[in-house]
Structures are given as C-alpha cells and as structure tokens.
Amino acid sequence: MKDFNKYVIKFARFLQSLLVIAIGLLGVLLIILLFRDLIPLFQLLLSPSIKESNSAIMDEIIVFFLFFEFTAMIISALRHHGHTSINFLMGLSVTALIRSLITAHGDVWEIVATSVSILMLIIAMVIFNKHMKNM
C-alpha cells in the first residue's frame, strides 16, 4: 500500500507540474494578445474622426484591461503553484464591475444593480478578511 501511495504522490506532482506549464503557456499567449490589442487601440487614437470612434476606443481599452487582468490572475496562480486566492479573485471582480459601471450609459436599474454588486463584493471582502485573520 505504501508503494501505491508513493506512485499516487508522484503522479499528483507530475499533474501539478503539467498544470503550471499549461498556465505559463496561457500567460505567454495572453501577453502576446495584450500587445496585439494595442495596435488597433493606437490606430483608433490616431484616426481623424475620433469623435465617432470614442465608443470603439472604450471597447478596445476594456478588452485590453481584460487581457491585463487575466494575465495578472495567471501570474498570481504561477506564484502560488497553480492556486489563486479568493481575495484576489474578489478584487478582480470589483475592478471589473467598476469598469463596467464607468462605461455604462444606459439603463438606470443596470447602474444601480452594478453598484449594489460592487457594494456586496466589498462587504464580502471585509467579512472574509476579518474571519480569515481569526483562523
């Protein structure tokens, strides 16, 4: 039975190594996409009809920051051997909702719902941090 447990532990380490390699490759791909996304952003910024392309510029900036946040999440996962903390993920969620709130120009109820979601996430982060310090 001890030999079987040794093989299971070795296999688990092998799978975790493969996971870290896959996450690293995904990080490299996201960095490439991040820089590739800068080209259309600069083209829109230099276009003569910038007033018509304001929403397109905002869309490109949002996509850029999505790549940036996913890359930050992958870096965090690589630093922690394939794991990401819940606190980090909640912080990313708050950031994404704030960005959504900044670009929202439509329905008032959508803006209120996004604001309430941000508030709930911040309250959850405070409660989580308070109880994690006690453990």
PDB file of N, CA, C and O in Angstrom, residues 78-119:
ATOM      1  N   LEU A  78       0.683  31.302 -10.912  1.00  0.00           N
ATOM      2  CA  LEU A  78       2.040  30.745 -11.039  1.00  0.00           C
ATOM      3  C   LEU A  78       2.853  30.956  -9.764  1.00  0.00           C
ATOM      4  O   LEU A  78       3.637  30.092  -9.371  1.00  0.00           O
ATOM      5  N   ARG A  79       2.669  32.093  -9.126  1.00  0.00           N
ATOM      6  CA  ARG A  79       3.403  32.356  -7.881  1.00  0.00           C
ATOM      7  C   ARG A  79       2.966  31.422  -6.757  1.00  0.00           C
ATOM      8  O   ARG A  79       3.723  31.159  -5.842  1.00  0.00           O
ATOM      9  N   HIS A  80       1.715  30.977  -6.822  1.00  0.00           N
ATOM     10  CA  HIS A  80       1.181  30.112  -5.763  1.00  0.00           C
ATOM     11  C   HIS A  80       0.979  28.678  -6.238  1.00  0.00           C
ATOM     12  O   HIS A  80       0.079  27.981  -5.775  1.00  0.00           O
ATOM     13  N   HIS A  81       1.784  28.250  -7.200  1.00  0.00           N
ATOM     14  CA  HIS A  81       1.806  26.861  -7.686  1.00  0.00           C
ATOM     15  C   HIS A  81       0.451  26.378  -8.180  1.00  0.00           C
ATOM     16  O   HIS A  81       0.009  25.288  -7.853  1.00  0.00           O
ATOM     17  N   GLY A  82      -0.224  27.203  -8.965  1.00  0.00           N
ATOM     18  CA  GLY A  82      -1.475  26.800  -9.591  1.00  0.00           C
ATOM     19  C   GLY A  82      -2.725  27.227  -8.854  1.00  0.00           C
ATOM     20  O   GLY A  82      -3.831  26.941  -9.294  1.00  0.00           O
ATOM     21  N   HIS A  83      -2.571  27.918  -7.733  1.00  0.00           N
ATOM     22  CA  HIS A  83      -3.726  28.339  -6.951  1.00  0.00           C
ATOM     23  C   HIS A  83      -3.860  29.858  -6.986  1.00  0.00           C
ATOM     24  O   HIS A  83      -2.877  30.573  -7.097  1.00  0.00           O
ATOM     25  N   THR A  84      -5.090  30.327  -6.861  1.00  0.00           N
ATOM     26  CA  THR A  84      -5.358  31.757  -6.789  1.00  0.00           C
ATOM     27  C   THR A  84      -6.226  32.006  -5.566  1.00  0.00           C
ATOM     28  O   THR A  84      -7.192  31.279  -5.326  1.00  0.00           O
ATOM     29  N   SER A  85      -5.901  33.024  -4.789  1.00  0.00           N
ATOM     30  CA  SER A  85      -6.653  33.283  -3.563  1.00  0.00           C
ATOM     31  C   SER A  85      -8.022  33.879  -3.899  1.00  0.00           C
ATOM     32  O   SER A  85      -8.198  34.580  -4.892  1.00  0.00           O
ATOM     33  N   ILE A  86      -8.964  33.596  -3.043  1.00  0.00           N
ATOM     34  CA  ILE A  86     -10.327  34.110  -3.222  1.00  0.00           C
ATOM     35  C   ILE A  86     -10.344  35.626  -3.075  1.00  0.00           C
ATOM     36  O   ILE A  86     -11.106  36.315  -3.742  1.00  0.00           O
ATOM     37  N   ASN A  87      -9.469  36.157  -2.229  1.00  0.00           N
ATOM     38  CA  ASN A  87      -9.387  37.602  -2.034  1.00  0.00           C
ATOM     39  C   ASN A  87      -8.948  38.297  -3.324  1.00  0.00           C
ATOM     40  O   ASN A  87      -9.476  39.348  -3.689  1.00  0.00           O
ATOM     41  N   PHE A  88      -7.989  37.701  -4.019  1.00  0.00           N
ATOM     42  CA  PHE A  88      -7.517  38.254  -5.286  1.00  0.00           C
ATOM     43  C   PHE A  88      -8.633  38.225  -6.330  1.00  0.00           C
ATOM     44  O   PHE A  88      -8.846  39.193  -7.065  1.00  0.00           O
ATOM     45  N   LEU A  89      -9.372  37.110  -6.383  1.00  0.00           N
ATOM     46  CA  LEU A  89     -10.469  36.999  -7.355  1.00  0.00           C
ATOM     47  C   LEU A  89     -11.599  37.989  -7.060  1.00  0.00           C
ATOM     48  O   LEU A  89     -12.184  38.559  -7.985  1.00  0.00           O
ATOM     49  N   MET A  90     -11.882  38.208  -5.786  1.00  0.00           N
ATOM     50  CA  MET A  90     -12.911  39.194  -5.446  1.00  0.00           C
ATOM     51  C   MET A  90     -12.446  40.603  -5.812  1.00  0.00           C
ATOM     52  O   MET A  90     -13.238  41.425  -6.268  1.00  0.00           O
ATOM     53  N   GLY A  91     -11.158  40.877  -5.632  1.00  0.00           N
ATOM     54  CA  GLY A  91     -10.620  42.179  -6.042  1.00  0.00           C
ATOM     55  C   GLY A  91     -10.722  42.387  -7.540  1.00  0.00           C
ATOM     56  O   GLY A  91     -11.076  43.477  -8.012  1.00  0.00           O
ATOM     57  N   LEU A  92     -10.430  41.347  -8.307  1.00  0.00           N
ATOM     58  CA  LEU A  92     -10.599  41.432  -9.765  1.00  0.00           C
ATOM     59  C   LEU A  92     -12.057  41.659 -10.141  1.00  0.00           C
ATOM     60  O   LEU A  92     -12.364  42.411 -11.071  1.00  0.00           O
ATOM     61  N   SER A  93     -12.950  41.020  -9.409  1.00  0.00           N
ATOM     62  CA  SER A  93     -14.377  41.193  -9.693  1.00  0.00           C
ATOM     63  C   SER A  93     -14.826  42.623  -9.432  1.00  0.00           C
ATOM     64  O   SER A  93     -15.581  43.193 -10.219  1.00  0.00           O
ATOM     65  N   VAL A  94     -14.365  43.190  -8.337  1.00  0.00           N
ATOM     66  CA  VAL A  94     -14.709  44.585  -8.034  1.00  0.00           C
ATOM     67  C   VAL A  94     -14.172  45.497  -9.134  1.00  0.00           C
ATOM     68  O   VAL A  94     -14.874  46.400  -9.613  1.00  0.00           O
ATOM     69  N   THR A  95     -12.942  45.255  -9.559  1.00  0.00           N
ATOM     70  CA  THR A  95     -12.347  46.060 -10.622  1.00  0.00           C
ATOM     71  C   THR A  95     -13.148  45.955 -11.916  1.00  0.00           C
ATOM     72  O   THR A  95     -13.415  46.961 -12.581  1.00  0.00           O
ATOM     73  N   ALA A  96     -13.545  44.748 -12.271  1.00  0.00           N
ATOM     74  CA  ALA A  96     -14.323  44.553 -13.497  1.00  0.00           C
ATOM     75  C   ALA A  96     -15.685  45.237 -13.403  1.00  0.00           C
ATOM     76  O   ALA A  96     -16.144  45.860 -14.378  1.00  0.00           O
ATOM     77  N   LEU A  97     -16.321  45.154 -12.248  1.00  0.00           N
ATOM     78  CA  LEU A  97     -17.623  45.811 -12.097  1.00  0.00           C
ATOM     79  C   LEU A  97     -17.491  47.332 -12.113  1.00  0.00           C
ATOM     80  O   LEU A  97     -18.351  48.024 -12.652  1.00  0.00           O
ATOM     81  N   ILE A  98     -16.420  47.856 -11.536  1.00  0.00           N
ATOM     82  CA  ILE A  98     -16.205  49.315 -11.581  1.00  0.00           C
ATOM     83  C   ILE A  98     -15.983  49.761 -13.016  1.00  0.00           C
ATOM     84  O   ILE A  98     -16.518  50.783 -13.456  1.00  0.00           O
ATOM     85  N   ARG A  99     -15.220  48.982 -13.772  1.00  0.00           N
ATOM     86  CA  ARG A  99     -15.013  49.315 -15.182  1.00  0.00           C
ATOM     87  C   ARG A  99     -16.336  49.253 -15.942  1.00  0.00           C
ATOM     88  O   ARG A  99     -16.623  50.102 -16.787  1.00  0.00           O
ATOM     89  N   SER A 100     -17.154  48.281 -15.637  1.00  0.00           N
ATOM     90  CA  SER A 100     -18.474  48.189 -16.267  1.00  0.00           C
ATOM     91  C   SER A 100     -19.341  49.393 -15.891  1.00  0.00           C
ATOM     92  O   SER A 100     -20.076  49.915 -16.727  1.00  0.00           O
ATOM     93  N   LEU A 101     -19.238  49.819 -14.654  1.00  0.00           N
ATOM     94  CA  LEU A 101     -20.003  50.980 -14.197  1.00  0.00           C
ATOM     95  C   LEU A 101     -19.547  52.261 -14.887  1.00  0.00           C
ATOM     96  O   LEU A 101     -20.363  53.108 -15.235  1.00  0.00           O
ATOM     97  N   ILE A 102     -18.255  52.388 -15.114  1.00  0.00           N
ATOM     98  CA  ILE A 102     -17.728  53.572 -15.786  1.00  0.00           C
ATOM     99  C   ILE A 102     -18.235  53.658 -17.223  1.00  0.00           C
ATOM    100  O   ILE A 102     -18.552  54.737 -17.715  1.00  0.00           O
ATOM    101  N   THR A 103     -18.325  52.522 -17.886  1.00  0.00           N
ATOM    102  CA  THR A 103     -18.727  52.535 -19.294  1.00  0.00           C
ATOM    103  C   THR A 103     -20.230  52.426 -19.490  1.00  0.00           C
ATOM    104  O   THR A 103     -20.699  52.527 -20.622  1.00  0.00           O
ATOM    105  N   ALA A 104     -20.991  52.249 -18.419  1.00  0.00           N
ATOM    106  CA  ALA A 104     -22.454  52.129 -18.548  1.00  0.00           C
ATOM    107  C   ALA A 104     -23.073  53.499 -18.785  1.00  0.00           C
ATOM    108  O   ALA A 104     -22.807  54.446 -18.049  1.00  0.00           O
ATOM    109  N   HIS A 105     -23.884  53.579 -19.815  1.00  0.00           N
ATOM    110  CA  HIS A 105     -24.553  54.845 -20.124  1.00  0.00           C
ATOM    111  C   HIS A 105     -26.043  54.652 -20.357  1.00  0.00           C
ATOM    112  O   HIS A 105     -26.694  55.528 -20.868  1.00  0.00           O
ATOM    113  N   GLY A 106     -26.554  53.517 -20.003  1.00  0.00           N
ATOM    114  CA  GLY A 106     -27.917  53.208 -20.383  1.00  0.00           C
ATOM    115  C   GLY A 106     -28.882  53.167 -19.227  1.00  0.00           C
ATOM    116  O   GLY A 106     -29.124  54.157 -18.537  1.00  0.00           O
ATOM    117  N   ASP A 107     -29.409  52.010 -19.003  1.00  0.00           N
ATOM    118  CA  ASP A 107     -30.484  51.773 -18.052  1.00  0.00           C
ATOM    119  C   ASP A 107     -30.043  52.104 -16.621  1.00  0.00           C
ATOM    120  O   ASP A 107     -28.989  51.686 -16.157  1.00  0.00           O
ATOM    121  N   VAL A 108     -30.887  52.862 -15.924  1.00  0.00           N
ATOM    122  CA  VAL A 108     -30.589  53.267 -14.553  1.00  0.00           C
ATOM    123  C   VAL A 108     -30.551  52.053 -13.633  1.00  0.00           C
ATOM    124  O   VAL A 108     -29.703  51.965 -12.746  1.00  0.00           O
ATOM    125  N   TRP A 109     -31.453  51.099 -13.855  1.00  0.00           N
ATOM    126  CA  TRP A 109     -31.500  49.920 -12.995  1.00  0.00           C
ATOM    127  C   TRP A 109     -30.260  49.047 -13.162  1.00  0.00           C
ATOM    128  O   TRP A 109     -29.808  48.398 -12.218  1.00  0.00           O
ATOM    129  N   GLU A 110     -29.699  49.046 -14.352  1.00  0.00           N
ATOM    130  CA  GLU A 110     -28.452  48.317 -14.567  1.00  0.00           C
ATOM    131  C   GLU A 110     -27.319  48.955 -13.776  1.00  0.00           C
ATOM    132  O   GLU A 110     -26.495  48.270 -13.166  1.00  0.00           O
ATOM    133  N   ILE A 111     -27.289  50.277 -13.742  1.00  0.00           N
ATOM    134  CA  ILE A 111     -26.270  51.001 -12.980  1.00  0.00           C
ATOM    135  C   ILE A 111     -26.448  50.755 -11.486  1.00  0.00           C
ATOM    136  O   ILE A 111     -25.478  50.516 -10.762  1.00  0.00           O
ATOM    137  N   VAL A 112     -27.694  50.767 -11.021  1.00  0.00           N
ATOM    138  CA  VAL A 112     -27.967  50.500  -9.600  1.00  0.00           C
ATOM    139  C   VAL A 112     -27.573  49.064  -9.241  1.00  0.00           C
ATOM    140  O   VAL A 112     -26.951  48.820  -8.201  1.00  0.00           O
ATOM    141  N   ALA A 113     -27.914  48.116 -10.102  1.00  0.00           N
ATOM    142  CA  ALA A 113     -27.573  46.712  -9.842  1.00  0.00           C
ATOM    143  C   ALA A 113     -26.060  46.515  -9.806  1.00  0.00           C
ATOM    144  O   ALA A 113     -25.541  45.789  -8.943  1.00  0.00           O
ATOM    145  N   THR A 114     -25.337  47.166 -10.704  1.00  0.00           N
ATOM    146  CA  THR A 114     -23.878  47.067 -10.704  1.00  0.00           C
ATOM    147  C   THR A 114     -23.293  47.689  -9.439  1.00  0.00           C
ATOM    148  O   THR A 114     -22.379  47.122  -8.823  1.00  0.00           O
ATOM    149  N   SER A 115     -23.844  48.817  -9.014  1.00  0.00           N
ATOM    150  CA  SER A 115     -23.370  49.472  -7.793  1.00  0.00           C
ATOM    151  C   SER A 115     -23.628  48.608  -6.562  1.00  0.00           C
ATOM    152  O   SER A 115     -22.761  48.484  -5.689  1.00  0.00           O
ATOM    153  N   VAL A 116     -24.788  47.991  -6.498  1.00  0.00           N
ATOM    154  CA  VAL A 116     -25.108  47.103  -5.377  1.00  0.00           C
ATOM    155  C   VAL A 116     -24.184  45.881  -5.394  1.00  0.00           C
ATOM    156  O   VAL A 116     -23.722  45.419  -4.344  1.00  0.00           O
ATOM    157  N   SER A 117     -23.885  45.384  -6.583  1.00  0.00           N
ATOM    158  CA  SER A 117     -22.968  44.241  -6.693  1.00  0.00           C
ATOM    159  C   SER A 117     -21.579  44.605  -6.181  1.00  0.00           C
ATOM    160  O   SER A 117     -20.940  43.809  -5.486  1.00  0.00           O
ATOM    161  N   ILE A 118     -21.116  45.797  -6.510  1.00  0.00           N
ATOM    162  CA  ILE A 118     -19.812  46.260  -6.022  1.00  0.00           C
ATOM    163  C   ILE A 118     -19.829  46.353  -4.504  1.00  0.00           C
ATOM    164  O   ILE A 118     -18.908  45.886  -3.824  1.00  0.00           O
ATOM    165  N   LEU A 119     -20.887  46.928  -3.962  1.00  0.00           N
ATOM    166  CA  LEU A 119     -21.010  47.056  -2.510  1.00  0.00           C
ATOM    167  C   LEU A 119     -21.027  45.689  -1.836  1.00  0.00           C
ATOM    168  O   LEU A 119     -20.349  45.469  -0.823  1.00  0.00           O
TER     169      LEU A 119
END
